[in-house]
Coordinates of C-alpha atoms in Angstrom, one line a residue:
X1 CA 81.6 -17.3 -38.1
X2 CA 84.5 -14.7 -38.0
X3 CA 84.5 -14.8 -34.0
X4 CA 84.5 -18.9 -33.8
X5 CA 87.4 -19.1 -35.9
X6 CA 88.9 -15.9 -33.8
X7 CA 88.2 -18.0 -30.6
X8 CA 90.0 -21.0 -31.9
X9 CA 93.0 -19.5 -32.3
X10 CA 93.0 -17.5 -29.5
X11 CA 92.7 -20.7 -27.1
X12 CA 95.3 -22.5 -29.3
X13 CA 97.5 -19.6 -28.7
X14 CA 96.9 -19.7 -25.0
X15 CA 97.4 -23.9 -25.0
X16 CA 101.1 -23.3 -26.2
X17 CA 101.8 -21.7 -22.7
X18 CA 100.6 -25.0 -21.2
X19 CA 103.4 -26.6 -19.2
X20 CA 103.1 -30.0 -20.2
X21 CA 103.6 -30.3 -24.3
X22 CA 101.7 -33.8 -24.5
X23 CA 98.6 -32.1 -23.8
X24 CA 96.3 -31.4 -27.2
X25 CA 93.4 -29.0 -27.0
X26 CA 90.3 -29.4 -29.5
X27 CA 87.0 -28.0 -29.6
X28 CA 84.3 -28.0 -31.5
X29 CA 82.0 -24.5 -32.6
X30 CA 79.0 -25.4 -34.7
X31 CA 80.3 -25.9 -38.2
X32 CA 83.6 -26.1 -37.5
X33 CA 85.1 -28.8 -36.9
X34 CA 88.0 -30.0 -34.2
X35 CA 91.4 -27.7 -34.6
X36 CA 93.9 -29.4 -32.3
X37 CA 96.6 -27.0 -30.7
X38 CA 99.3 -27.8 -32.9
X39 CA 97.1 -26.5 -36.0
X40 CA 97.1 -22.9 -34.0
X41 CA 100.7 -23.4 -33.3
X42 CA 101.3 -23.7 -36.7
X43 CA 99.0 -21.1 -38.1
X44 CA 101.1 -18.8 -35.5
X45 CA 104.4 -20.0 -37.1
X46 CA 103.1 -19.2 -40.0
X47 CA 101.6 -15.9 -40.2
X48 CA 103.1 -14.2 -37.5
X49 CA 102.8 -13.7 -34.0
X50 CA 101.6 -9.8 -35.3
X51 CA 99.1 -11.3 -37.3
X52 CA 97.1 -13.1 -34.7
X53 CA 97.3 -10.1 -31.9
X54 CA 95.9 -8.0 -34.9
X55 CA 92.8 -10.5 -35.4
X56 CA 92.7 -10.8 -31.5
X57 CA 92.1 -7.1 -31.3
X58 CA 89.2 -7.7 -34.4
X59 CA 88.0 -10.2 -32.4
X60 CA 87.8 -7.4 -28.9
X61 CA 86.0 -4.9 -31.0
X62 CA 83.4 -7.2 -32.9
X63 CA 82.6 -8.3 -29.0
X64 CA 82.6 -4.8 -27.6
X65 CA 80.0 -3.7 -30.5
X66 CA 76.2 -3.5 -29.7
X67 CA 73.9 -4.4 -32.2
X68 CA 70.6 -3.2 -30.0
X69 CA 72.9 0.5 -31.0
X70 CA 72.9 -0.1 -34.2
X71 CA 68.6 -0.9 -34.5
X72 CA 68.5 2.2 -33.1
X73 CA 70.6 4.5 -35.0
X74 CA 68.4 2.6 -38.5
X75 CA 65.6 3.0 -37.1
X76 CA 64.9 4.7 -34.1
X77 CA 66.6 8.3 -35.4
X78 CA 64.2 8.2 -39.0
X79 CA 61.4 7.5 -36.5
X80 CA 62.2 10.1 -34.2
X81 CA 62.6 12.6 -37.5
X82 CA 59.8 11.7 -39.1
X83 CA 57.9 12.3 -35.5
X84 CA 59.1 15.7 -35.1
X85 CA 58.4 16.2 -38.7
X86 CA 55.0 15.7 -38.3
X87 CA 53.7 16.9 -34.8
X88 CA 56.9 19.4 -34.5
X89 CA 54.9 22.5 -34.4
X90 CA 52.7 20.5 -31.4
X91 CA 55.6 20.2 -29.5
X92 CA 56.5 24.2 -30.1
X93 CA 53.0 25.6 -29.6
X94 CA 52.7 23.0 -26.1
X95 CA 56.4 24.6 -25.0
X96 CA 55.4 28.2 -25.6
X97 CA 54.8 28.8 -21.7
X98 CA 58.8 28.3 -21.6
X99 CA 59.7 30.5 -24.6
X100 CA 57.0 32.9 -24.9
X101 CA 55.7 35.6 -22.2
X102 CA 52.0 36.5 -21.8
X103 CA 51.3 40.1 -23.3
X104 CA 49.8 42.5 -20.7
X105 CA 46.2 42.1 -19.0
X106 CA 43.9 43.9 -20.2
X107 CA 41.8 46.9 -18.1
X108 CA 38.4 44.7 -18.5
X109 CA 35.8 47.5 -18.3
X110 CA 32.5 46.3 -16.7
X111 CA 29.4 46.5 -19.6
X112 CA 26.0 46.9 -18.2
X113 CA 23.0 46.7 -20.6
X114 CA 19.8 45.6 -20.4
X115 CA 16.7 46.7 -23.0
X116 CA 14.4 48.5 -20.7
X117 CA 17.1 50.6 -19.4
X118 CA 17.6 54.3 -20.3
X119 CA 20.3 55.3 -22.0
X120 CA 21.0 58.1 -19.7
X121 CA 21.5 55.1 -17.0
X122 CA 23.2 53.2 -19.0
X123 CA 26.0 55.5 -19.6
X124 CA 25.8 56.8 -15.6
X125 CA 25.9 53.3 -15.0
X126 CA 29.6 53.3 -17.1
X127 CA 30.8 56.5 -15.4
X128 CA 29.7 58.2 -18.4
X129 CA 27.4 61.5 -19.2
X130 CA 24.7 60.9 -22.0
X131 CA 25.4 63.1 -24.9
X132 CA 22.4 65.3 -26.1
X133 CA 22.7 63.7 -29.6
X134 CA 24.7 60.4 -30.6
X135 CA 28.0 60.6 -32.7
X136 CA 27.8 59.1 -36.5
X137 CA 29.5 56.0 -36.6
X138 CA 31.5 54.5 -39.2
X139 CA 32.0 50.9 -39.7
X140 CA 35.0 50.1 -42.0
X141 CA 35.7 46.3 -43.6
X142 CA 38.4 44.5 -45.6
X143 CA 36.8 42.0 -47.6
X144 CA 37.0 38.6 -48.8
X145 CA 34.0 36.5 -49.4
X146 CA 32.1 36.0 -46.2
X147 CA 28.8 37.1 -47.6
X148 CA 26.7 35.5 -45.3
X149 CA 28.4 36.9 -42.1
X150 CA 28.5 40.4 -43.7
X151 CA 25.1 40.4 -44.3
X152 CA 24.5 39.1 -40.9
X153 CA 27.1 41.9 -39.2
X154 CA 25.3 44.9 -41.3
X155 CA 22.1 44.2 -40.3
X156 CA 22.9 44.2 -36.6
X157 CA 24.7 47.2 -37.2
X158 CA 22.4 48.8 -39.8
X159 CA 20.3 51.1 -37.4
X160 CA 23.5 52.4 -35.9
X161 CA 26.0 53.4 -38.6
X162 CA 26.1 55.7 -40.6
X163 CA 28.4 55.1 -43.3
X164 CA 29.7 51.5 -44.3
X165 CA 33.1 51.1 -45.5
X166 CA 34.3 48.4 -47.7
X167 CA 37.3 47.5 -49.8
X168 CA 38.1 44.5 -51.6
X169 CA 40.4 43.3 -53.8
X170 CA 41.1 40.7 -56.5
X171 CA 44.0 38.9 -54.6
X172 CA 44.4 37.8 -51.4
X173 CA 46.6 38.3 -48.4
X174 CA 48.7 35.4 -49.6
X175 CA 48.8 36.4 -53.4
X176 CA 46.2 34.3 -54.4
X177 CA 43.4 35.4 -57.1
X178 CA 40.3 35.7 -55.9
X179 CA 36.4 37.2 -57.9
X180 CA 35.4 40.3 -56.6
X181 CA 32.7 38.8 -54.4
X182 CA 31.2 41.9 -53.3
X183 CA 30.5 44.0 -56.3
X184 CA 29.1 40.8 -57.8
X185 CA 26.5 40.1 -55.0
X186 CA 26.5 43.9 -54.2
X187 CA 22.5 43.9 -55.3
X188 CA 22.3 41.5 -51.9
X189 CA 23.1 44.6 -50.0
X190 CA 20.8 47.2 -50.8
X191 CA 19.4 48.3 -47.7
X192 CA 23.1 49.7 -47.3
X193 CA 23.5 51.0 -50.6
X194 CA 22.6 54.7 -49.3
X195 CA 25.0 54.3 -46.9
X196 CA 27.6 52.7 -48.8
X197 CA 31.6 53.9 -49.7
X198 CA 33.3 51.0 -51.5
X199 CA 36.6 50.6 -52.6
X200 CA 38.3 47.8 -54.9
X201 CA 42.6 47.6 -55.1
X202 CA 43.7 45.4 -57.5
X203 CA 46.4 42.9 -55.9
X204 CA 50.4 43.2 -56.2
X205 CA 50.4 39.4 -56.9
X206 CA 54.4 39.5 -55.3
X207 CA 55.6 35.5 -55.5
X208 CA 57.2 34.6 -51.9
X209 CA 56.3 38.2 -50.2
X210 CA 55.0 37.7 -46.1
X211 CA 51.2 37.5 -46.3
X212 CA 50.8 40.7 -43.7
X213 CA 52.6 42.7 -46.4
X214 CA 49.6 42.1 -48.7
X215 CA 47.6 42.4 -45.8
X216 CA 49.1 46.1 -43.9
X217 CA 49.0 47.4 -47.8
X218 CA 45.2 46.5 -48.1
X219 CA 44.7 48.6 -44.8
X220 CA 46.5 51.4 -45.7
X221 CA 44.2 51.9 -49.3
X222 CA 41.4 51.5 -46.5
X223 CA 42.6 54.2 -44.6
X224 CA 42.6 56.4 -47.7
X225 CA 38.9 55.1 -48.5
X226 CA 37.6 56.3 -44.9
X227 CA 38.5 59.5 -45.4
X228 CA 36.7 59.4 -48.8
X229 CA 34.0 58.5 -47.1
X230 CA 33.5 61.4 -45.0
X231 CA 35.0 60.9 -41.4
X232 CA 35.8 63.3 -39.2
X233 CA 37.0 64.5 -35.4
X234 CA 35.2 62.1 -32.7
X235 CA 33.2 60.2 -35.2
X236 CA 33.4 56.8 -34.1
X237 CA 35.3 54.0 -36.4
X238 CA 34.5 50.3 -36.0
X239 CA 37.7 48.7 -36.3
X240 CA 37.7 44.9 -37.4
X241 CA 37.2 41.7 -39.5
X242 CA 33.9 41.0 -41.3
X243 CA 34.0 38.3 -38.4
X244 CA 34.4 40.5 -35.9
X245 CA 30.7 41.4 -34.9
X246 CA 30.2 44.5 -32.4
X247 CA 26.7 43.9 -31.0
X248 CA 24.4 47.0 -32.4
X249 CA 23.6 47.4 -28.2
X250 CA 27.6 48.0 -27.5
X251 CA 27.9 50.6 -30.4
X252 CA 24.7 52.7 -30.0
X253 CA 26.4 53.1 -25.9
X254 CA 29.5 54.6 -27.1
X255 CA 27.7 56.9 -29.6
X256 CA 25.6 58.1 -27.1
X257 CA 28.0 58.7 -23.9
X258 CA 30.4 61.2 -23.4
X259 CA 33.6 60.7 -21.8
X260 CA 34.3 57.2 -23.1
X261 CA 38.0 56.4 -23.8
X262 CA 39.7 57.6 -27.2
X263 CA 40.3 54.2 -28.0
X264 CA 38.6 51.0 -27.0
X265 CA 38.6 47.1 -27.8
X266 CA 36.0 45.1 -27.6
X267 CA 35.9 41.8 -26.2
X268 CA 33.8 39.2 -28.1
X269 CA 32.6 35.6 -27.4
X270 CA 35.1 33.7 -30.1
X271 CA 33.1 31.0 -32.3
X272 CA 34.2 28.7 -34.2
X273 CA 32.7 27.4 -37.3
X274 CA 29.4 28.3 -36.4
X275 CA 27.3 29.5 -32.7
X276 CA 27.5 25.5 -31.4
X277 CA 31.0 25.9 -30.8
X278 CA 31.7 28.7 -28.5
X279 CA 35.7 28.7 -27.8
X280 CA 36.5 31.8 -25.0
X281 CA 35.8 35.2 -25.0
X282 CA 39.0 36.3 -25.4
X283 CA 38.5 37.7 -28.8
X284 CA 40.3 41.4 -28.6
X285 CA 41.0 42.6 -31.8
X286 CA 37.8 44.2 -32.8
X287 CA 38.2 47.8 -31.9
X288 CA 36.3 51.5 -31.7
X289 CA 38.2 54.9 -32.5
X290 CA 36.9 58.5 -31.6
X291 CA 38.3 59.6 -35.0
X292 CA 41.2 61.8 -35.0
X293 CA 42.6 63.5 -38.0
X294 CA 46.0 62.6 -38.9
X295 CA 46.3 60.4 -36.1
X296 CA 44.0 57.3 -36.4
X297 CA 45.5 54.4 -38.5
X298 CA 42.8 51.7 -39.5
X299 CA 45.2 49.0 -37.7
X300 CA 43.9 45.1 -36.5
X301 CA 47.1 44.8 -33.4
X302 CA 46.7 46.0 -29.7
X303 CA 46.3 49.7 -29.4
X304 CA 45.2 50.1 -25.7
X305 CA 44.5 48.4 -22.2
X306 CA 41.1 49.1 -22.1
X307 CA 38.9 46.3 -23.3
X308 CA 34.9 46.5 -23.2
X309 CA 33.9 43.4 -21.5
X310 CA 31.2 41.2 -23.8
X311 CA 30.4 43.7 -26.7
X312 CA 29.9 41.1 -29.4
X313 CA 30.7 38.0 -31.5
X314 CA 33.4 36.4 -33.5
X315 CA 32.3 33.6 -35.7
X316 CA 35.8 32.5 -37.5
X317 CA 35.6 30.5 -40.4
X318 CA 31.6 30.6 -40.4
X319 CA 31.3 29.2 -43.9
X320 CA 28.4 27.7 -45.9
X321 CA 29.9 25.4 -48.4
X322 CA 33.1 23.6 -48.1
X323 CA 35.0 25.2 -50.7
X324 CA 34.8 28.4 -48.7
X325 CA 36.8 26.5 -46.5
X326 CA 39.5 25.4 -48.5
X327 CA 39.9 28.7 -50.2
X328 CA 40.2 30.5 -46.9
X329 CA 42.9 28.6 -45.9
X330 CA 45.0 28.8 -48.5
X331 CA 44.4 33.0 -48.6
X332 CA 44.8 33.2 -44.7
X333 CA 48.1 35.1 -43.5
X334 CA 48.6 32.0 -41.5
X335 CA 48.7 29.7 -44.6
X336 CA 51.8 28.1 -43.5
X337 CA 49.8 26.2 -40.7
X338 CA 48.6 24.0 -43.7
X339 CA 51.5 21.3 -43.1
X340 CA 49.7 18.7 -44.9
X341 CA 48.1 18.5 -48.1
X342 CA 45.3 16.4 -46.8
X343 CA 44.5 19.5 -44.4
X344 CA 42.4 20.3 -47.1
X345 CA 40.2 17.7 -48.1
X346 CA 36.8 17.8 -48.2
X347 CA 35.5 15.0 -46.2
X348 CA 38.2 16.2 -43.7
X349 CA 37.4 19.8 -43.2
X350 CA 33.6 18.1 -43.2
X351 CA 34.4 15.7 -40.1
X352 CA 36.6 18.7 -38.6
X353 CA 33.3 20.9 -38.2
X354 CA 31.4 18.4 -36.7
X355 CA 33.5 17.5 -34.1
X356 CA 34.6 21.2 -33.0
X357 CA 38.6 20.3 -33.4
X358 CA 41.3 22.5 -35.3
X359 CA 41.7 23.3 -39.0
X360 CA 45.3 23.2 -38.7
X361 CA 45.4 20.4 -36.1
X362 CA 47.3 22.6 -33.7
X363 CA 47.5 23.2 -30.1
X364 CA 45.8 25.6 -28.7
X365 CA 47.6 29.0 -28.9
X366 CA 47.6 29.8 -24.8
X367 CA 50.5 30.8 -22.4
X368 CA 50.0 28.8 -19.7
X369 CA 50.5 25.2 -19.2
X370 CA 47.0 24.9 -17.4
X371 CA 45.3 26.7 -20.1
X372 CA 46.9 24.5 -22.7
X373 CA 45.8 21.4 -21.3
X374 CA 42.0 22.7 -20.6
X375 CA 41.6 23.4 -24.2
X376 CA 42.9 20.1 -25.8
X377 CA 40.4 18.7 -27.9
X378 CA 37.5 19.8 -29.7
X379 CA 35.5 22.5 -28.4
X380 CA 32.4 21.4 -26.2
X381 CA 29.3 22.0 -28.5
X382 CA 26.7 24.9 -27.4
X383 CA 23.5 24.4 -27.0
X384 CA 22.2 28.1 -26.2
X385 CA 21.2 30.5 -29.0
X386 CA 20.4 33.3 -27.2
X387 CA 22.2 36.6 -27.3
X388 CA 22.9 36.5 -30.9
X389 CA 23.1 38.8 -33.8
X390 CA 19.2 39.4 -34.1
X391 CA 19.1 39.0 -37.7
X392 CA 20.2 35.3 -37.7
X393 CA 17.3 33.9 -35.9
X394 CA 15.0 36.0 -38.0
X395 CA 16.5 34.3 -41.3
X396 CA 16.1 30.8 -39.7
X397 CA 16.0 29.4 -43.2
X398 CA 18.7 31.1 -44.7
X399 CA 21.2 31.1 -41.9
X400 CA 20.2 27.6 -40.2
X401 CA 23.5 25.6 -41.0
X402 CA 25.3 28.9 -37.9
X403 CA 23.0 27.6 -35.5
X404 CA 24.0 25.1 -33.2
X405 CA 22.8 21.4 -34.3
X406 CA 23.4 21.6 -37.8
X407 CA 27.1 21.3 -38.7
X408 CA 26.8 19.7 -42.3
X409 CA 28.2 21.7 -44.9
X410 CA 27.2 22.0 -48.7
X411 CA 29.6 21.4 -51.3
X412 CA 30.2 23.6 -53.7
X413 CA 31.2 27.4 -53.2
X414 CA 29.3 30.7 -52.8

């Protein structure tokens, strides 16, 4: 309406240039009905010459002014927050070949086993000299409530250790409460019990603190327990999470050769959720120490090149019931990748599992481009269960939700 009117005067205004006074101007604009030139002539007298190049300059900028701008300032910029909002860390973890270099390869050593093989080839077959008896070997925890996978991990271990280490505590990495699982299923465990040094810390329950603060302060009380239990020079220390399975072949090698490297990681297949879903086998952090005495630190980072190729398994978040899920989660130093409250329901983690895709609906965490692409999606489901921890087929019953073809979960918790 504002620019009609602005348009009738500004004609009228030109019209009084005309040469020929006699000559009237009208037009017509919708609603508004004819305004002869003398009307603008008037106005013009009236208000001002001033006036009417002020309203003629309204007029310029009402017509130089794009509305399609001003839908997208409304509406496009909340959009494009609330995008970045939600899928944010997607677009961070998909860059991370820009802003993030790829640690150092690894020396992959070549493993050779096989069960009717000698262990004095075996160990010639490493570069290695067979010892004339094996080291004792140590296998030191932190624990949390993975009962199932502990069981499953110390029986593939059992005829190869000898000393278990374990230490719990009544809060978690991220402050959190927890029961002392352990000593209350500790009669579960009684093949071990002979065996057994355990430990219990009560948490620091610090509001706000980092996570790995809990978490480096849990693994220095387990340092101290390791040396209650006994170790000492070129015993061998297992190194790793409950999760983190060293198949009982790798370990009863390195106790029986000579020669093998101070420290050594061991590369595991990585699992996820159970053995259908087989990720990589670039699980490194599981590790093996020729004790030293005021020099090995029970530590989960890198701590050498040399990485034993295919030593075992790592079956992350391997739960039974669906509260295991949720509580792990929440207690995980990563607890901040729970964006979303809904993260954590039930029927959600449930369809999750079955389908192979991310907890945390993230990308996956790779430093190439090409290896970020190849991995979007959920993980290809397995179909092979052979090479497994040996006690898992033998409790088929009790263990039959890890195999692969049976991803529903129980409700409840442990």
């Amino acid at each position: 309406m504002l620019l009609a009117v602005l348009e009738s005067l500004d004609l009228a205004q030109s019209a009084s240039s005309w040469p020929n006074p006699g000559i009237s101007l009208s037009f017509s604009h919708k609603k508004f009905p004819l305004v002869p030139v003398q009307m603008a002539r008037v106005h013009a007298a009236k208000y001002g010459s001033k006036s009417v190049l002020s309203m003629s300059r309204l007029k310029c900028a009402l017509r130089g002014f794009d509305l399609r701008a001003l839908l997208i300032l409304l509406i496009g910029v909340p959009i494009l927050i609330f995008v970045i909002y939600v899928h944010g860390q997607k677009v961070t973890y998909f860059l991370r070949p820009i802003w993030e270099k790829p640690p150092k390869p690894f020396t992959i050593l070549p493993h050779y086993y096989h069960e009717n093989v000698s262990m004095s080839n075996l160990c010639k077959l490493h570069g290695w000299k067979v010892r004339e008896t094996p080291r004792r070997v140590f296998d030191a925890v932190l624990f949390s409530n993975e009962l199932d996978i502990l069981d499953i991990r110390w029986h593939e271990l059992s005829p190869y250790v000898s000393e278990f280490v374990l230490l719990e505590s009544n809060s978690t990495f991220t402050g959190i409460k927890k029961d002392i699982h352990f000593k209350e299923n500790r009669q579960r465990f009684e093949f071990a019990e002979s065996r057994l040094t355990y430990g219990m810390i009560g948490g620091r329950f610090v509001k706000g603190e980092n996570p790995f603060v809990e978490e480096s302060y849990q693994r220095v009380a387990l340092d101290q327990l390791i040396k209650i239990a006994g170790i000492t020079d070129d015993d061998l220390l297992i190194m790793s999470d409950v999760d983190e399975i060293p198949s009982g072949h790798t370990i009863n090698l390195l106790r029986w050769c000579n020669d093998i490297p101070d420290i050594l990681h061991l590369q595991l297949r990585n699992y996820l959720y159970s053995f259908q879903f087989l990720l990589d086998d670039k699980s490194w952090r599981a590790s093996v120490h020729r004790y030293q005495a005021g020099k090995t630190r029970y530590a989960h980072f890198r701590q050498t090149d040399a990485l034993l190729a295919d030593s075992g398994w790592h079956c992350s978040f391997c739960f039974r019931y669906i509260n295991d899920f949720v509580f792990k989660m929440k207690a995980y130093s990563h607890v901040d990748r729970i964006r979303f409250k809904y993260f954590l329901n039930p029927k959600r983690i449930q369809h999750v599992i079955c389908e192979g895709a991310d907890l945390f609906d993230m990308i996956p965490e790779e430093y190439t481009f090409q290896e970020i692409i190849a991995k979007l999606g959920p993980i290809p489901s397995t179909f092979s269960a052979v090479h497994l921890p040996a006690y898992l087929p033998e409790q088929i019953d009790r263990y039959r939700y890890l195999l692969p073809g049976n991803c529903m979960r129980e409700t409840g918790s442990g």
